[in-house]
Coordinates of C-alpha atoms and ligand atoms in Angstrom, one line a residue:
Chain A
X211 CA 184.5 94.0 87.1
X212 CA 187.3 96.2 87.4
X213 CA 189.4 94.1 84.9
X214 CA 191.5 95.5 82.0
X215 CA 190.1 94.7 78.5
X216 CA 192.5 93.5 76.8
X217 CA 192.6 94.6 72.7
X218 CA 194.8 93.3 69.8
X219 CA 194.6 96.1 67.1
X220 CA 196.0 95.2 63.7
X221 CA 198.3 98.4 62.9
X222 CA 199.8 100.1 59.5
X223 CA 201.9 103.2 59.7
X224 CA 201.1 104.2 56.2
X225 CA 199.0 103.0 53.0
X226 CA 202.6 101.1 51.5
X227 CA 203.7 100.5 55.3
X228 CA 203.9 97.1 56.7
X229 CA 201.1 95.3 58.4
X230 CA 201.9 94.5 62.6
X231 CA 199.8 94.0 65.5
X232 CA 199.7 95.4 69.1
X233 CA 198.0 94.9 72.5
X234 CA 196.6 97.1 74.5
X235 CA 195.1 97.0 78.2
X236 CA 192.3 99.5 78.6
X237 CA 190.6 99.8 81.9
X238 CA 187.0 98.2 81.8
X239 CA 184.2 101.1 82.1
X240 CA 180.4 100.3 82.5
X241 CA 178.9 100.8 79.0
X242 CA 181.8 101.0 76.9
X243 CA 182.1 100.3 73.0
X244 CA 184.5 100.0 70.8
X245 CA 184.9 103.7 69.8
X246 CA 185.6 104.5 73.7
X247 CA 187.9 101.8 74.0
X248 CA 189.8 103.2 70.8
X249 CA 189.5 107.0 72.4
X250 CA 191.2 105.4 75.9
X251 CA 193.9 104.3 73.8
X252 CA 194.9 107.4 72.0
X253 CA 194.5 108.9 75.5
X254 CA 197.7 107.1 76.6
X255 CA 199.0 104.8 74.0
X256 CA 201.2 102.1 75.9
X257 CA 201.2 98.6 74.5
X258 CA 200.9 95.7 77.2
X259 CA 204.6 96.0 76.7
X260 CA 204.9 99.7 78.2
X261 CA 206.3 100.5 74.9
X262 CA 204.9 104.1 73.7
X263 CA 203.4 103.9 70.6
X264 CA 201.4 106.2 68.1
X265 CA 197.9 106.6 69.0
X266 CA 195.9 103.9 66.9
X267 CA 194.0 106.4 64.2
X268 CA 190.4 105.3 63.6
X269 CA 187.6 107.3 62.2
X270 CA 184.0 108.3 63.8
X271 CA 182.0 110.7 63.5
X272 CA 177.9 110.4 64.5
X273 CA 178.5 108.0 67.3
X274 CA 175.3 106.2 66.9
X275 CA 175.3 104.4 64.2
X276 CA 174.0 106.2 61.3
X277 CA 176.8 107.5 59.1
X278 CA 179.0 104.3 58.9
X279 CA 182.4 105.8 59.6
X280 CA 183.6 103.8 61.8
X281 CA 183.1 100.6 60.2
X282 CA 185.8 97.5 60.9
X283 CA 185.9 94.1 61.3
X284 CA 186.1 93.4 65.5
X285 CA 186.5 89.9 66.5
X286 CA 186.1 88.8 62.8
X287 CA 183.2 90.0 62.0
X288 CA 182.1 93.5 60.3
X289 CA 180.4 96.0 62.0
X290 CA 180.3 99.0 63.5
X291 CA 182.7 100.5 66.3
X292 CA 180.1 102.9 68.2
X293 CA 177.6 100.3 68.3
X294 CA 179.9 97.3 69.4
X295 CA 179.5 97.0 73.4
X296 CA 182.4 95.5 74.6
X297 CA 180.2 93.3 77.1
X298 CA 178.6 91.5 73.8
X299 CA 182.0 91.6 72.6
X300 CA 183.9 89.8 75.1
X301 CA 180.8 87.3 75.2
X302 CA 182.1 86.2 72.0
X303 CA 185.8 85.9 72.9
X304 CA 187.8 86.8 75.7
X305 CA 190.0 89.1 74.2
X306 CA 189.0 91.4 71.8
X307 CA 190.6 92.2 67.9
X308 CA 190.4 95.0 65.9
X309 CA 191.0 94.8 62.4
X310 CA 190.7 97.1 59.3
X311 CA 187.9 96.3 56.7
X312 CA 189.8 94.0 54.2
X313 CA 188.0 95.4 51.2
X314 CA 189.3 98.8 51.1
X315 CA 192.8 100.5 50.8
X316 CA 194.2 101.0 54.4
X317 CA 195.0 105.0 55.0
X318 CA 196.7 103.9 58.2
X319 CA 195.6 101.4 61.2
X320 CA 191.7 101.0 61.4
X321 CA 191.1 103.6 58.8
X322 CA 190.5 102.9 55.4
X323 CA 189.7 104.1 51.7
X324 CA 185.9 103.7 50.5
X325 CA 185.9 105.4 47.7
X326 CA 185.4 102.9 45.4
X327 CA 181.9 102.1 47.7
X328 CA 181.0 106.4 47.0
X329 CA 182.1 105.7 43.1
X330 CA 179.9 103.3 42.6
X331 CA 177.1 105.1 43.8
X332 CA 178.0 107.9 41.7
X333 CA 177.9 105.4 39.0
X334 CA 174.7 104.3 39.9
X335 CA 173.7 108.2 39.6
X336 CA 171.9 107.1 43.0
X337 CA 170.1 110.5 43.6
X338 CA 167.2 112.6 42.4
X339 CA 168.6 114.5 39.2
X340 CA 168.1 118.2 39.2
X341 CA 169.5 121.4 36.8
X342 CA 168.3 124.4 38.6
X343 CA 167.7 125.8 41.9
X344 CA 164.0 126.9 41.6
X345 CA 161.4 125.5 44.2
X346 CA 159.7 122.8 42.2
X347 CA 157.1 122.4 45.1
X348 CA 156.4 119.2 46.9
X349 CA 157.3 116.2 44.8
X350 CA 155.2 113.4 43.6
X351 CA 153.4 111.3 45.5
X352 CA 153.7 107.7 46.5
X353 CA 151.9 105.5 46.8
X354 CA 151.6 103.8 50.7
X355 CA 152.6 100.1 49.1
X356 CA 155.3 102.2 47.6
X357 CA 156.5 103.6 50.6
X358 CA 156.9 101.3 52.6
X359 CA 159.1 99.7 50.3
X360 CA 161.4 102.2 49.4
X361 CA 162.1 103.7 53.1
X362 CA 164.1 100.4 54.4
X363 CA 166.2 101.0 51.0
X364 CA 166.8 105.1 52.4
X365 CA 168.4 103.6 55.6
X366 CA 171.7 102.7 54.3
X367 CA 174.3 104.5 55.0
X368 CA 177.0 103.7 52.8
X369 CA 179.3 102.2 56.0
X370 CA 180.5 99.3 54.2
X371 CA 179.8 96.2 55.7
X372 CA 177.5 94.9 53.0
X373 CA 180.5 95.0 50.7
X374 CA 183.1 93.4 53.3
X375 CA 181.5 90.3 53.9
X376 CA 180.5 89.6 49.8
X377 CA 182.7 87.0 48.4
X378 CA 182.1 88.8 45.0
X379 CA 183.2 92.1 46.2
X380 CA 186.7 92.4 45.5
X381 CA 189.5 93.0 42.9
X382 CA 189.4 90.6 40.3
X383 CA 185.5 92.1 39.7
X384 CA 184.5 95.8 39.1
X385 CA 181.4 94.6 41.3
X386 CA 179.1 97.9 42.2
X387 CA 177.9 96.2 45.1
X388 CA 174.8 95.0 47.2
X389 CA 174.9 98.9 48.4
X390 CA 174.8 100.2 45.2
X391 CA 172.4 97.9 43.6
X392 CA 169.9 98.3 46.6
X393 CA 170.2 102.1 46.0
X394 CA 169.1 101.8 42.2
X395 CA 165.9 99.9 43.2
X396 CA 165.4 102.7 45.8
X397 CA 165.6 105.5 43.0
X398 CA 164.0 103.5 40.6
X399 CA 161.4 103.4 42.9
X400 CA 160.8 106.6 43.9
X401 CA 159.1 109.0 41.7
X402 CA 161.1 111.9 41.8
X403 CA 163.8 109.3 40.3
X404 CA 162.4 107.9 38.0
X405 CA 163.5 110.1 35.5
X406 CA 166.8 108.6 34.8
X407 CA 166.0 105.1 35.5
X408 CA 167.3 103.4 32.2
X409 CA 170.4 104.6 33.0
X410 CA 170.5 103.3 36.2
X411 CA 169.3 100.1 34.3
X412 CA 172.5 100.3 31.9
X413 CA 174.2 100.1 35.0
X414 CA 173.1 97.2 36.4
X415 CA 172.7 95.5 33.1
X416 CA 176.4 96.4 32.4
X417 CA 179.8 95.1 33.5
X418 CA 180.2 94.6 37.0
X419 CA 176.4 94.9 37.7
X420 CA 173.9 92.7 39.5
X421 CA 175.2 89.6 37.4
X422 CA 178.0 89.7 39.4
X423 CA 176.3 88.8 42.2
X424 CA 176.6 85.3 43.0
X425 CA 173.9 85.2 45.8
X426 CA 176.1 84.2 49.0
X427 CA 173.4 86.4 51.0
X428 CA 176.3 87.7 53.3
X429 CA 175.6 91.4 52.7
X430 CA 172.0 90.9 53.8
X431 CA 172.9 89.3 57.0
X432 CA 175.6 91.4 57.9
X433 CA 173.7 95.1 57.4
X434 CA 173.3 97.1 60.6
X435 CA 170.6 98.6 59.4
X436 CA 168.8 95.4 57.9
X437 CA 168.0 96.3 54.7
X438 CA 166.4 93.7 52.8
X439 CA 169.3 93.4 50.4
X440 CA 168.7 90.1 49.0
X441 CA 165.3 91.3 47.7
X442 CA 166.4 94.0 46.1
X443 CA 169.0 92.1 44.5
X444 CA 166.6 90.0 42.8
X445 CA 163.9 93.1 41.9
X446 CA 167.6 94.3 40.0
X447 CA 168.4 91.1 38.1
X448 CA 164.5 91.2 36.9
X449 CA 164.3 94.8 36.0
X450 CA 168.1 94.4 34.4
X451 CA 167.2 91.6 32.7
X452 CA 164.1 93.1 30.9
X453 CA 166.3 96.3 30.3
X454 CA 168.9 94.6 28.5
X455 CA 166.0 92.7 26.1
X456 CA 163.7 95.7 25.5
X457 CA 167.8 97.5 24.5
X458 CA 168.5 94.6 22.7
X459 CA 165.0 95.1 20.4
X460 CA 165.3 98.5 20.5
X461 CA 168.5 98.6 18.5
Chain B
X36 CA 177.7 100.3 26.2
X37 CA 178.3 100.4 22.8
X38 CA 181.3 101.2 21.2
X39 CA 183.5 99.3 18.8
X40 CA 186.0 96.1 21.0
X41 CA 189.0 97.1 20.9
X42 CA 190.5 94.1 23.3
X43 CA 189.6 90.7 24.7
X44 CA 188.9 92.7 27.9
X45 CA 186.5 95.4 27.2
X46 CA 184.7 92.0 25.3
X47 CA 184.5 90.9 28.3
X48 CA 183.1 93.9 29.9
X49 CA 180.5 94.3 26.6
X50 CA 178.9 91.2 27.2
X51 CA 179.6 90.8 30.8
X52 CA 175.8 90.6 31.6
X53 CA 175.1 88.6 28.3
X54 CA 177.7 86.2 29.4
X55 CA 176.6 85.5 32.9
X56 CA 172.6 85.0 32.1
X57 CA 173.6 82.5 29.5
X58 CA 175.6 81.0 32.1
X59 CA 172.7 80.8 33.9
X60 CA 170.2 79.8 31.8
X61 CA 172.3 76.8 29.9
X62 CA 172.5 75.3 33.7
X63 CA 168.5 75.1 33.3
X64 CA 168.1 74.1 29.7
X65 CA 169.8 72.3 28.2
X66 CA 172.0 71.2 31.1
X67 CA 170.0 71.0 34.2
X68 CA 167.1 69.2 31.9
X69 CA 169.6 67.1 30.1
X70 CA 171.2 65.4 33.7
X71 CA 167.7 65.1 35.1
X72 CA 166.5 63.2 32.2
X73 CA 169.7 60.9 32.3
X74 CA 169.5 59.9 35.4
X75 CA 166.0 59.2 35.2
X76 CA 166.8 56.8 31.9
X77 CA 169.9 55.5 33.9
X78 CA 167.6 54.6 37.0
X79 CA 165.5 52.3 34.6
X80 CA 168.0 49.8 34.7
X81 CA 166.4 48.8 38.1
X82 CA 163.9 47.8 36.5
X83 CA 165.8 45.8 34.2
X84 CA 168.3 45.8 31.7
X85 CA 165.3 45.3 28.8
X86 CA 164.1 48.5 29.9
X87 CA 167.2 50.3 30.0
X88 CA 168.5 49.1 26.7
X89 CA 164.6 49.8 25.3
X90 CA 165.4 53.5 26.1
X91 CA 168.6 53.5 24.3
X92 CA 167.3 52.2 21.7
X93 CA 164.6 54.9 21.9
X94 CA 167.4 57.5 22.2
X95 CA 169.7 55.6 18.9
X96 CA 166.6 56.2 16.5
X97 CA 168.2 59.7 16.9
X98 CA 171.0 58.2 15.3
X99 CA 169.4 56.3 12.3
X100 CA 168.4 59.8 11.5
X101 CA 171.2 60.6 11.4
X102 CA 170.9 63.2 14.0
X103 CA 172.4 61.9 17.2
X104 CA 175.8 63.7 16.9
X105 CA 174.3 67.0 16.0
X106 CA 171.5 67.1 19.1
X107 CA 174.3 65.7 21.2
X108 CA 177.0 68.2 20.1
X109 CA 174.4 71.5 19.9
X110 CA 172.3 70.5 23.0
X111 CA 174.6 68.9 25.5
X112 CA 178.6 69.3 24.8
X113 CA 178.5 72.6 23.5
X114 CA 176.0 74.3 26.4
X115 CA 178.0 72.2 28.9
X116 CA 181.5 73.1 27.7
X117 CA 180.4 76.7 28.2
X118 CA 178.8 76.1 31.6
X119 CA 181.4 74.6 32.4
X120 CA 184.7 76.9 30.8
X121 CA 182.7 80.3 32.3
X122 CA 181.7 78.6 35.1
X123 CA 185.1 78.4 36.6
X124 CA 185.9 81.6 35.4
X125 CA 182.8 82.7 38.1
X126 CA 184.4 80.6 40.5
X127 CA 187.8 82.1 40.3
X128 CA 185.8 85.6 40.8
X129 CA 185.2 84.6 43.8
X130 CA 186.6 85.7 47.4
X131 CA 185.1 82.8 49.2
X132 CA 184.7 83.5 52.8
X133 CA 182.5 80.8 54.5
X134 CA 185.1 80.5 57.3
X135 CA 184.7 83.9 58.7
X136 CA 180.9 84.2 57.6
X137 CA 179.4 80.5 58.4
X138 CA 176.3 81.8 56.9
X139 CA 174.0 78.8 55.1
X140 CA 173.4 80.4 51.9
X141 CA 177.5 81.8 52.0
X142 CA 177.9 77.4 52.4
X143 CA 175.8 76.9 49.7
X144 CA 177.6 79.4 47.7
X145 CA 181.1 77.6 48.2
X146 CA 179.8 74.4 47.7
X147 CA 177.9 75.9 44.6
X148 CA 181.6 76.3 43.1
X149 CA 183.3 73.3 44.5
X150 CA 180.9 71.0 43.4
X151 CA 181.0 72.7 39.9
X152 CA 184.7 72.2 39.8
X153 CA 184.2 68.2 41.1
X154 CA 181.2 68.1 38.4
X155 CA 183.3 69.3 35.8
X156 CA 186.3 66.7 36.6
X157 CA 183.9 64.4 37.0
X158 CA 181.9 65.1 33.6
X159 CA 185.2 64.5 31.7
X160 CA 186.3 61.7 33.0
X161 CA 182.8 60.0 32.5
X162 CA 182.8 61.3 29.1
X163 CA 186.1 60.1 28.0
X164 CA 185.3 56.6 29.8
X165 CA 182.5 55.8 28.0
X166 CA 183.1 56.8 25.0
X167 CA 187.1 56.2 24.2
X168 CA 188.6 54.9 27.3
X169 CA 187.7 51.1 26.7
X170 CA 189.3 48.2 27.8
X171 CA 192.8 48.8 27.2
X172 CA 193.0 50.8 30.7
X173 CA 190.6 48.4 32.7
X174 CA 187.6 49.5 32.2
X175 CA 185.0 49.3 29.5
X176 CA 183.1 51.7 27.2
X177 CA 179.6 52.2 26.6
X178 CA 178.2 50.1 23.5
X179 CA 174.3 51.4 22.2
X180 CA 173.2 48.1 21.2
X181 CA 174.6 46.5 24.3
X182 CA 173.7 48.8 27.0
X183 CA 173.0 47.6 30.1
X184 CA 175.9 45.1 30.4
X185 CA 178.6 47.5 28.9
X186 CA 177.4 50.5 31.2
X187 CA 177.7 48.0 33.9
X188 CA 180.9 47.1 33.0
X189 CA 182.2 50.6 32.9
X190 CA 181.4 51.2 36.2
X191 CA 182.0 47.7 38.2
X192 CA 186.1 47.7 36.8
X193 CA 186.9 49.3 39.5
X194 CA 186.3 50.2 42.9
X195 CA 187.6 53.8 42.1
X196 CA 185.1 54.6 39.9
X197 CA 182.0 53.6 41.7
X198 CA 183.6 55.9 44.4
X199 CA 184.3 58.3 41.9
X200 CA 180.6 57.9 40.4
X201 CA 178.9 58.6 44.1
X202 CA 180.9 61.5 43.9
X203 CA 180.1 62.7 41.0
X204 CA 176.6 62.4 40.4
X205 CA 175.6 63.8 44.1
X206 CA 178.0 67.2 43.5
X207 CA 175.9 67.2 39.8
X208 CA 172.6 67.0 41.7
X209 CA 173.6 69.2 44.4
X210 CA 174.8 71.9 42.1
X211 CA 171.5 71.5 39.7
X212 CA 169.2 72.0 43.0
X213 CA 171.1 74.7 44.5
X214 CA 171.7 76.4 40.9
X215 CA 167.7 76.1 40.6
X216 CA 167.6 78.3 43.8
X217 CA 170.2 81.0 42.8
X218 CA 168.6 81.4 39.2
X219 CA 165.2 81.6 40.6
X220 CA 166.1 84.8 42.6
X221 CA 169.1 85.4 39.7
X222 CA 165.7 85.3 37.0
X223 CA 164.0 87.9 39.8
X224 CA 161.3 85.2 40.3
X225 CA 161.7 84.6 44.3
X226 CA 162.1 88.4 45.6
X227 CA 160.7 88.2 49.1
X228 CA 162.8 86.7 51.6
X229 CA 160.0 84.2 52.3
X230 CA 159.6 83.3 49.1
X231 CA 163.7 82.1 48.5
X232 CA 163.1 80.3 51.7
X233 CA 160.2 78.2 50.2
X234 CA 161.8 77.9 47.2
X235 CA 164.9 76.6 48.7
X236 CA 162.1 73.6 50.2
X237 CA 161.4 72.9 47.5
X238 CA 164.8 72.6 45.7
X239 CA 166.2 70.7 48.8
X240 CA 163.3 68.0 48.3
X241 CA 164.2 67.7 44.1
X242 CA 167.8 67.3 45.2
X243 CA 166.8 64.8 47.8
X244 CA 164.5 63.3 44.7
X245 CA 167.2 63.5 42.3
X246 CA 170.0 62.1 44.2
X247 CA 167.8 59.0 45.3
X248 CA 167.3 58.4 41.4
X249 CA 170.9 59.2 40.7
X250 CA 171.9 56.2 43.1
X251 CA 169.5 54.1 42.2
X252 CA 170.8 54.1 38.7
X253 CA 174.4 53.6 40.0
X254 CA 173.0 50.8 42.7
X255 CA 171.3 49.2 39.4
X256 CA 174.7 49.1 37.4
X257 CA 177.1 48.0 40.8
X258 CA 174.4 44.9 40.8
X259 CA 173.6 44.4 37.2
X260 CA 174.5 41.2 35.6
X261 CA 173.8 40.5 32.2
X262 CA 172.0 37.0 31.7
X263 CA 174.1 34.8 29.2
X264 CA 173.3 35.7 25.1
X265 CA 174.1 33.9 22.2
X266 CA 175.5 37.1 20.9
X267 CA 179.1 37.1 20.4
X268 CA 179.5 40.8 21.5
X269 CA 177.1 40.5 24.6
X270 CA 178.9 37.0 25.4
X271 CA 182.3 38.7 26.1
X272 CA 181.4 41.6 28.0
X273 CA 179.0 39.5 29.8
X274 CA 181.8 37.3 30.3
X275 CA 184.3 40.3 31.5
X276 CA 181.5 41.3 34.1
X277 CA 181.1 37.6 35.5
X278 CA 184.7 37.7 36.3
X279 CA 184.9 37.0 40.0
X280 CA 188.3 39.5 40.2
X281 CA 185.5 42.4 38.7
X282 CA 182.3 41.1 40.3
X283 CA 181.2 43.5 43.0
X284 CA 179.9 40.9 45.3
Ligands
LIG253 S1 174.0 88.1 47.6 FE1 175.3 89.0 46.0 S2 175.8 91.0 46.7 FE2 175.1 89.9 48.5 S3 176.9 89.0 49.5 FE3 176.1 87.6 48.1 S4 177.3 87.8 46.2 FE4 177.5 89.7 47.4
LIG254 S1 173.4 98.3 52.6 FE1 173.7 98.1 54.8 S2 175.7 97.1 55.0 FE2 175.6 98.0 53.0 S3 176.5 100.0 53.1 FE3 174.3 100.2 53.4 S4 173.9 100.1 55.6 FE4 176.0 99.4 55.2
LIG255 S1 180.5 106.7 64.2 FE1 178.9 106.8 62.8 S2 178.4 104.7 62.6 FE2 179.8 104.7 64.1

């Protein structure tokens, strides 16, 4: 199949610029993704016009699907460029569109802003708490049931796609998000971080917590890295719930 | 989270969490418990309008304690009002995106909110009908001590209404079995993914349940007739549903 793949990129200049699209031809290479197909491009950025045009900026960085970079929505549907085969692709639909999330600030073209998706973790104080640099030896153990739990939770890796597809997730709400909230069950879970779990439970309890979650179960089908989402959306709105009566006593 | 309110906003925000599990939980008790119990009453008129106006009557002792308006105003209007009001608050919230994710539970969640919005619409209008609409506009109001005929009445003047009754009642029922779903994993009571999938069996087949006794009550009103009565009262609306222009058939 020596035939050009032919890709309609959504395109913005700058974070206030306007919105336009553009068509590309790239030629078809065994194997190739999305991520190669956007590398081609910057290689020699001609529209299917022959206009020269400004190489399309995306962003990528591990190349196999663990750091989320390079998250956008392609043909619709959110997911992740370096994983996106353009032979799946074009099984979908003949032609191919690129789009930036729609969920986060555009920098410019396919690259976007996700901060608010790292704030909320920091809200979330998703980590293990520490306030020295000692060793503090090997940390506690867990149990097997435990485990096996928590390690699906450890996978995710913060690319955004959970939070794209959520009709809840947006900016009339100060939603955390299915990310974060599956992060607090993972640290409430573990151990080591369990220290600070009633604050992690304020969190969830508060504004823009799990209640905001209206359970449209997008973000647990639409996680690369299948993270049982849903469940730990509903471990959160028990444990919050019991939070916010045992606070409510306690006052 | 404490800290003194200084605007309707950070309200809001305080008892954001508050807010939404009473949301939820006034959909279950009283509301939820309230429809399924009248459409179960409603749905005794097939077995005849004595029985049906027995269960009013059952219902109007309330009344001759004095009671009726207080248990109807602190256990039904004022739970559903704020259902209701908050409710489309949630809905407007909302980013709805079933087109580009044609998920089934992302369906269910749309339809979870539209049929909110039609219940709501609905609600009032049914409300207002039977209890100050009355004759002058065509249709007909509900009378305690004449039950059966004036419900049927209400709900035969017009083809409209039936229409808007079917409506009504199966985007009630729907949103009462799929709102039994959400608030069971809401509540953190189905976690497991296997376990919302059962659950959701079982909601479908109360829906399923509850819409077949939700028709049947409407089916029993469309066809009721009341037999001819001495009473003056019962003889005139009896009268207005015998009209041939009103009669169904
Ligand atoms: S289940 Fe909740 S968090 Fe997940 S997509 Fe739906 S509304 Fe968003
Ligand atoms: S939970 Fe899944 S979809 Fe969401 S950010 Fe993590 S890896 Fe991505
Ligand atoms: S580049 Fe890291 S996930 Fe694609």
């Amino acid at each position: 199949m020596a035939q050009d793949v032919i890709v309609h990129i959504q395109r913005k200049d700058s974070p206030d610029g306007a919105t336009y699209r553009q068509t590309f031809h790239v030629p078809y290479e065994d194997g190739m993704n999305i991520t190669t197909v956007l590398q081609r491009i910057s290689a020699q950025p001609v529209t299917d016009e022959g206009e020269h045009t400004a190489p399309v900026a995306y962003d990528a960085c591990c190349l196999e699907e663990v750091c989320g970079a390079c998250t956008m929505v392609i043909n619709g549907h959110v997911r992740q460029a370096c994983s996106a085969l353009v032979d799946n692709l074009l099984k979908e639909q003949p032609e191919i569109t690129l789009e930036p999330m729609t969920k986060f600030p555009v920098v410019r073209d396919l690259l976007v802003d996700r901060s608010r998706l790292f704030n909320a973790l920091k809200r979330s104080k998703a980590w293990v708490s520490v306030d020295g640099y000692w060793d503090r030896g090997s940390g506690p153990l867990m149990a097997p049931r435990d485990q096996e739990e928590a390690y699906p939770l450890s996978r995710c890796m913060s690319c955004g796609c959970c939070l794209e597809a959520c009709p809840q997730y947006n900016d009339k709400e100060d939603f955390i998000g299915p990310h974060a909230v599956s992060q607090i069950v993972l640290y409430n879970t573990v151990p080591a971080g369990q220290s600070i779990a009633p604050e992690r439970l304020d969190v969830l309890a508060g504004p823009g917590g799990i209640a905001a979650c209206g359970n449209a179960q997008n973000c647990v089908k639409v996680c690369p890295k299948e993270i049982p989402l849903t469940t730990s959306i509903a471990k959160a709105g028990r444990a919050a719930t019991g939070h916010a009566i045992r606070r409510w006593f306690r006052r | 989270m404490a800290g003194t309110i200084t605007s309707a906003e950070s309200a809001k925000e305080k008892y954001f969490f508050l807010l939404r599990r009473l949301h939820s939980l006034s959909g279950l008790v009283p509301v939820g418990v309230f429809l399924l119990w009248h459409l179960i009453v409603n749905a005794t008129v097939l077995a005849g309008g004595d029985k049906f106006q027995f269960m009013v009557d059952q219902i109007h002792q309330l009344q001759k304690a004095g009671l009726l308006f207080v248990v109807e105003m602190a256990f039904i209007f004022l739970p559903l009002a704020f259902h209701a009001v908050y409710g489309v608050v949630i809905a407007l919230s909302a980013d709805m995106n079933a087109r580009e994710y044609r998920y089934g539970p992302n369906i269910r969640y749309t339809l979870q909110r539209w049929t909110g919005i039609i219940a709501f619409a609905f609600i009032m209008f049914h409300v207002w009908q039977m209890h100050w609409l009355g004759e002058p506009f065509g249709g007909s109001m509900f009378k305690p001590h004449d039950a059966p005929a004036s419900t049927a009445a209400a709900i035969q003047a017009s083809w409209w209404f039936i229409t808007f009754y079917i409506v009504g009642v199966t985007a009630s029922v729907y949103h009462l079995s799929n709102g039994i779903w959400t608030a069971l994993i809401t509540w953190g009571i189905t976690i497991g993914q296997r376990a919302q999938r059962i659950s959701g069996y079982f909601c479908t087949a109360f829906g399923v349940a509850l819409l077949l006794v939700g028709m049947g009550a409407l089916w029993g009103f469309t066809t009721y007739h009341a037999p001819a009565q001495p009473d003056q009262e019962t003889a005139h609306t009896a009268a207005f549903v015998a009209d041939p222009q009103h009669d169904s058939h």
